[in-house]
Amino acid sequence: MIETIRFWAVVGLLGLGVLFTLVSTVGVIRLPDIYARAHTASQTDTLGAGFALAGVAVAFGWQQATVYTVLLLFFVFITNPTAAHAIARSAAETGVEPLLADETDDEADVTIDSGGESR
């Protein structure tokens, strides 16, 4: 009974890890600028790695490898948001302007005629 619960806990945690990592990947591909990409990568990727490492820790049980997995989980939760902050700060200091909402609306208003010319 306990092993069945443990198995499904591992499957659920790993599934959540894959889901959040997939959301992070889609966000990095689809979002318009470095600031939004760094934001989604730091939040959802940290959750994805966190759930996956939690699943690994539950799968290991009470072993020495579990302690290493929990330490790795702690370092991921500290370093991933810190790295995203450093990337965004570096972009701001080098003069990268964020893409504002009104700028994206202007790009969406451009349509293509049947002749291939944009209006």
PDB file of C-alpha atoms in Angstrom:
ATOM      1  CA  MET A   1       0.000   0.000   0.000  1.00  0.00           C
ATOM      2  CA  ILE A   2       2.731   2.477   0.982  1.00  0.00           C
ATOM      3  CA  GLU A   3       4.800   1.579  -2.093  1.00  0.00           C
ATOM      4  CA  THR A   4       1.815   2.259  -4.357  1.00  0.00           C
ATOM      5  CA  ILE A   5       1.291   5.685  -2.781  1.00  0.00           C
ATOM      6  CA  ARG A   6       5.007   6.395  -3.066  1.00  0.00           C
ATOM      7  CA  PHE A   7       5.014   5.338  -6.732  1.00  0.00           C
ATOM      8  CA  TRP A   8       2.116   7.644  -7.604  1.00  0.00           C
ATOM      9  CA  ALA A   9       3.684  10.491  -5.606  1.00  0.00           C
ATOM     10  CA  VAL A  10       6.871  10.120  -7.664  1.00  0.00           C
ATOM     11  CA  VAL A  11       4.886   9.987 -10.912  1.00  0.00           C
ATOM     12  CA  GLY A  12       2.862  13.063  -9.910  1.00  0.00           C
ATOM     13  CA  LEU A  13       5.922  15.081  -8.880  1.00  0.00           C
ATOM     14  CA  LEU A  14       7.831  14.174 -12.033  1.00  0.00           C
ATOM     15  CA  GLY A  15       4.758  14.962 -14.147  1.00  0.00           C
ATOM     16  CA  LEU A  16       4.460  18.385 -12.543  1.00  0.00           C
ATOM     17  CA  GLY A  17       8.182  18.925 -13.134  1.00  0.00           C
ATOM     18  CA  VAL A  18       7.822  18.118 -16.819  1.00  0.00           C
ATOM     19  CA  LEU A  19       4.712  20.312 -17.098  1.00  0.00           C
ATOM     20  CA  PHE A  20       6.375  23.375 -15.572  1.00  0.00           C
ATOM     21  CA  THR A  21       9.524  22.845 -17.641  1.00  0.00           C
ATOM     22  CA  LEU A  22       7.392  22.641 -20.788  1.00  0.00           C
ATOM     23  CA  VAL A  23       5.568  25.859 -19.828  1.00  0.00           C
ATOM     24  CA  SER A  24       8.936  27.519 -19.263  1.00  0.00           C
ATOM     25  CA  THR A  25      10.171  26.397 -22.672  1.00  0.00           C
ATOM     26  CA  VAL A  26       7.072  27.702 -24.431  1.00  0.00           C
ATOM     27  CA  GLY A  27       7.346  30.990 -22.504  1.00  0.00           C
ATOM     28  CA  VAL A  28      10.967  31.517 -23.481  1.00  0.00           C
ATOM     29  CA  ILE A  29      10.138  30.853 -27.121  1.00  0.00           C
ATOM     30  CA  ARG A  30       6.951  32.960 -27.288  1.00  0.00           C
ATOM     31  CA  LEU A  31       7.618  35.975 -25.064  1.00  0.00           C
ATOM     32  CA  PRO A  32       8.826  39.143 -26.780  1.00  0.00           C
ATOM     33  CA  ASP A  33      11.817  40.478 -24.819  1.00  0.00           C
ATOM     34  CA  ILE A  34      14.626  39.522 -22.469  1.00  0.00           C
ATOM     35  CA  TYR A  35      12.805  40.730 -19.364  1.00  0.00           C
ATOM     36  CA  ALA A  36       9.702  38.609 -19.896  1.00  0.00           C
ATOM     37  CA  ARG A  37      11.805  35.615 -20.902  1.00  0.00           C
ATOM     38  CA  ALA A  38      13.997  35.891 -17.818  1.00  0.00           C
ATOM     39  CA  HIS A  39      10.880  36.161 -15.659  1.00  0.00           C
ATOM     40  CA  THR A  40       9.241  33.031 -17.027  1.00  0.00           C
ATOM     41  CA  ALA A  41      12.487  31.089 -17.050  1.00  0.00           C
ATOM     42  CA  SER A  42      13.241  31.876 -13.435  1.00  0.00           C
ATOM     43  CA  GLN A  43       9.780  31.065 -12.092  1.00  0.00           C
ATOM     44  CA  THR A  44       8.527  28.092 -14.048  1.00  0.00           C
ATOM     45  CA  ASP A  45      11.907  26.483 -14.617  1.00  0.00           C
ATOM     46  CA  THR A  46      12.632  26.660 -10.893  1.00  0.00           C
ATOM     47  CA  LEU A  47       9.290  25.003 -10.165  1.00  0.00           C
ATOM     48  CA  GLY A  48       9.915  22.366 -12.832  1.00  0.00           C
ATOM     49  CA  ALA A  49      13.321  21.487 -11.444  1.00  0.00           C
ATOM     50  CA  GLY A  50      11.948  21.630  -7.912  1.00  0.00           C
ATOM     51  CA  PHE A  51       9.133  19.175  -8.585  1.00  0.00           C
ATOM     52  CA  ALA A  52      11.429  16.849 -10.547  1.00  0.00           C
ATOM     53  CA  LEU A  53      14.056  16.831  -7.792  1.00  0.00           C
ATOM     54  CA  ALA A  54      11.355  16.313  -5.167  1.00  0.00           C
ATOM     55  CA  GLY A  55      10.171  13.297  -7.154  1.00  0.00           C
ATOM     56  CA  VAL A  56      13.715  11.951  -7.249  1.00  0.00           C
ATOM     57  CA  ALA A  57      14.065  12.462  -3.491  1.00  0.00           C
ATOM     58  CA  VAL A  58      10.814  10.576  -2.835  1.00  0.00           C
ATOM     59  CA  ALA A  59      11.945   7.783  -5.172  1.00  0.00           C
ATOM     60  CA  PHE A  60      15.268   7.404  -3.324  1.00  0.00           C
ATOM     61  CA  GLY A  61      13.613   7.180   0.065  1.00  0.00           C
ATOM     62  CA  TRP A  62      15.768   7.582   3.159  1.00  0.00           C
ATOM     63  CA  GLN A  63      19.244   7.339   1.642  1.00  0.00           C
ATOM     64  CA  GLN A  64      22.319   9.511   1.496  1.00  0.00           C
ATOM     65  CA  ALA A  65      21.478  10.373  -2.132  1.00  0.00           C
ATOM     66  CA  THR A  66      18.247  11.973  -0.887  1.00  0.00           C
ATOM     67  CA  VAL A  67      20.256  14.453   1.173  1.00  0.00           C
ATOM     68  CA  TYR A  68      22.253  15.407  -1.916  1.00  0.00           C
ATOM     69  CA  THR A  69      19.053  15.772  -3.924  1.00  0.00           C
ATOM     70  CA  VAL A  70      17.521  18.080  -1.313  1.00  0.00           C
ATOM     71  CA  LEU A  71      20.729  20.155  -1.225  1.00  0.00           C
ATOM     72  CA  LEU A  72      20.628  20.399  -5.013  1.00  0.00           C
ATOM     73  CA  LEU A  73      16.994  21.483  -4.792  1.00  0.00           C
ATOM     74  CA  PHE A  74      17.955  24.208  -2.308  1.00  0.00           C
ATOM     75  CA  PHE A  75      20.731  25.499  -4.584  1.00  0.00           C
ATOM     76  CA  VAL A  76      18.392  25.533  -7.605  1.00  0.00           C
ATOM     77  CA  PHE A  77      15.872  27.620  -5.640  1.00  0.00           C
ATOM     78  CA  ILE A  78      18.631  30.098  -4.729  1.00  0.00           C
ATOM     79  CA  THR A  79      20.642  30.307  -7.947  1.00  0.00           C
ATOM     80  CA  ASN A  80      17.978  30.219 -10.668  1.00  0.00           C
ATOM     81  CA  PRO A  81      16.134  33.431  -9.652  1.00  0.00           C
ATOM     82  CA  THR A  82      19.469  35.083  -8.875  1.00  0.00           C
ATOM     83  CA  ALA A  83      20.760  34.283 -12.365  1.00  0.00           C
ATOM     84  CA  ALA A  84      17.582  35.634 -13.971  1.00  0.00           C
ATOM     85  CA  HIS A  85      17.919  38.825 -11.946  1.00  0.00           C
ATOM     86  CA  ALA A  86      21.546  39.200 -13.032  1.00  0.00           C
ATOM     87  CA  ILE A  87      20.593  38.727 -16.684  1.00  0.00           C
ATOM     88  CA  ALA A  88      17.777  41.289 -16.482  1.00  0.00           C
ATOM     89  CA  ARG A  89      19.965  43.768 -14.635  1.00  0.00           C
ATOM     90  CA  SER A  90      22.748  43.365 -17.191  1.00  0.00           C
ATOM     91  CA  ALA A  91      20.257  43.979 -19.996  1.00  0.00           C
ATOM     92  CA  ALA A  92      18.977  47.111 -18.250  1.00  0.00           C
ATOM     93  CA  GLU A  93      22.486  48.444 -17.647  1.00  0.00           C
ATOM     94  CA  THR A  94      23.476  47.944 -21.281  1.00  0.00           C
ATOM     95  CA  GLY A  95      20.423  49.900 -22.436  1.00  0.00           C
ATOM     96  CA  VAL A  96      18.073  47.166 -23.626  1.00  0.00           C
ATOM     97  CA  GLU A  97      14.605  48.698 -23.598  1.00  0.00           C
ATOM     98  CA  PRO A  98      11.631  46.558 -22.568  1.00  0.00           C
ATOM     99  CA  LEU A  99       9.012  45.929 -25.207  1.00  0.00           C
ATOM    100  CA  LEU A 100       5.915  47.794 -24.041  1.00  0.00           C
ATOM    101  CA  ALA A 101       2.292  46.782 -24.642  1.00  0.00           C
ATOM    102  CA  ASP A 102       1.570  49.649 -27.049  1.00  0.00           C
ATOM    103  CA  GLU A 103       4.556  48.646 -29.183  1.00  0.00           C
ATOM    104  CA  THR A 104       3.237  45.103 -29.588  1.00  0.00           C
ATOM    105  CA  ASP A 105      -0.199  46.454 -30.557  1.00  0.00           C
ATOM    106  CA  ASP A 106       1.388  48.504 -33.333  1.00  0.00           C
ATOM    107  CA  GLU A 107       3.103  45.407 -34.701  1.00  0.00           C
ATOM    108  CA  ALA A 108      -0.170  43.460 -34.606  1.00  0.00           C
ATOM    109  CA  ASP A 109      -1.915  46.160 -36.683  1.00  0.00           C
ATOM    110  CA  VAL A 110       0.386  45.505 -39.648  1.00  0.00           C
ATOM    111  CA  THR A 111      -1.426  43.264 -42.104  1.00  0.00           C
ATOM    112  CA  ILE A 112      -0.320  41.636 -45.306  1.00  0.00           C
ATOM    113  CA  ASP A 113      -2.221  42.311 -48.532  1.00  0.00           C
ATOM    114  CA  SER A 114      -2.821  39.542 -51.003  1.00  0.00           C
ATOM    115  CA  GLY A 115      -0.109  41.146 -53.114  1.00  0.00           C
ATOM    116  CA  GLY A 116       2.449  40.633 -50.349  1.00  0.00           C
ATOM    117  CA  GLU A 117       2.753  44.283 -49.365  1.00  0.00           C
ATOM    118  CA  SER A 118       2.287  45.358 -45.764  1.00  0.00           C
ATOM    119  CA  ARG A 119      -0.012  48.210 -44.806  1.00  0.00           C
TER     120      ARG A 119
END
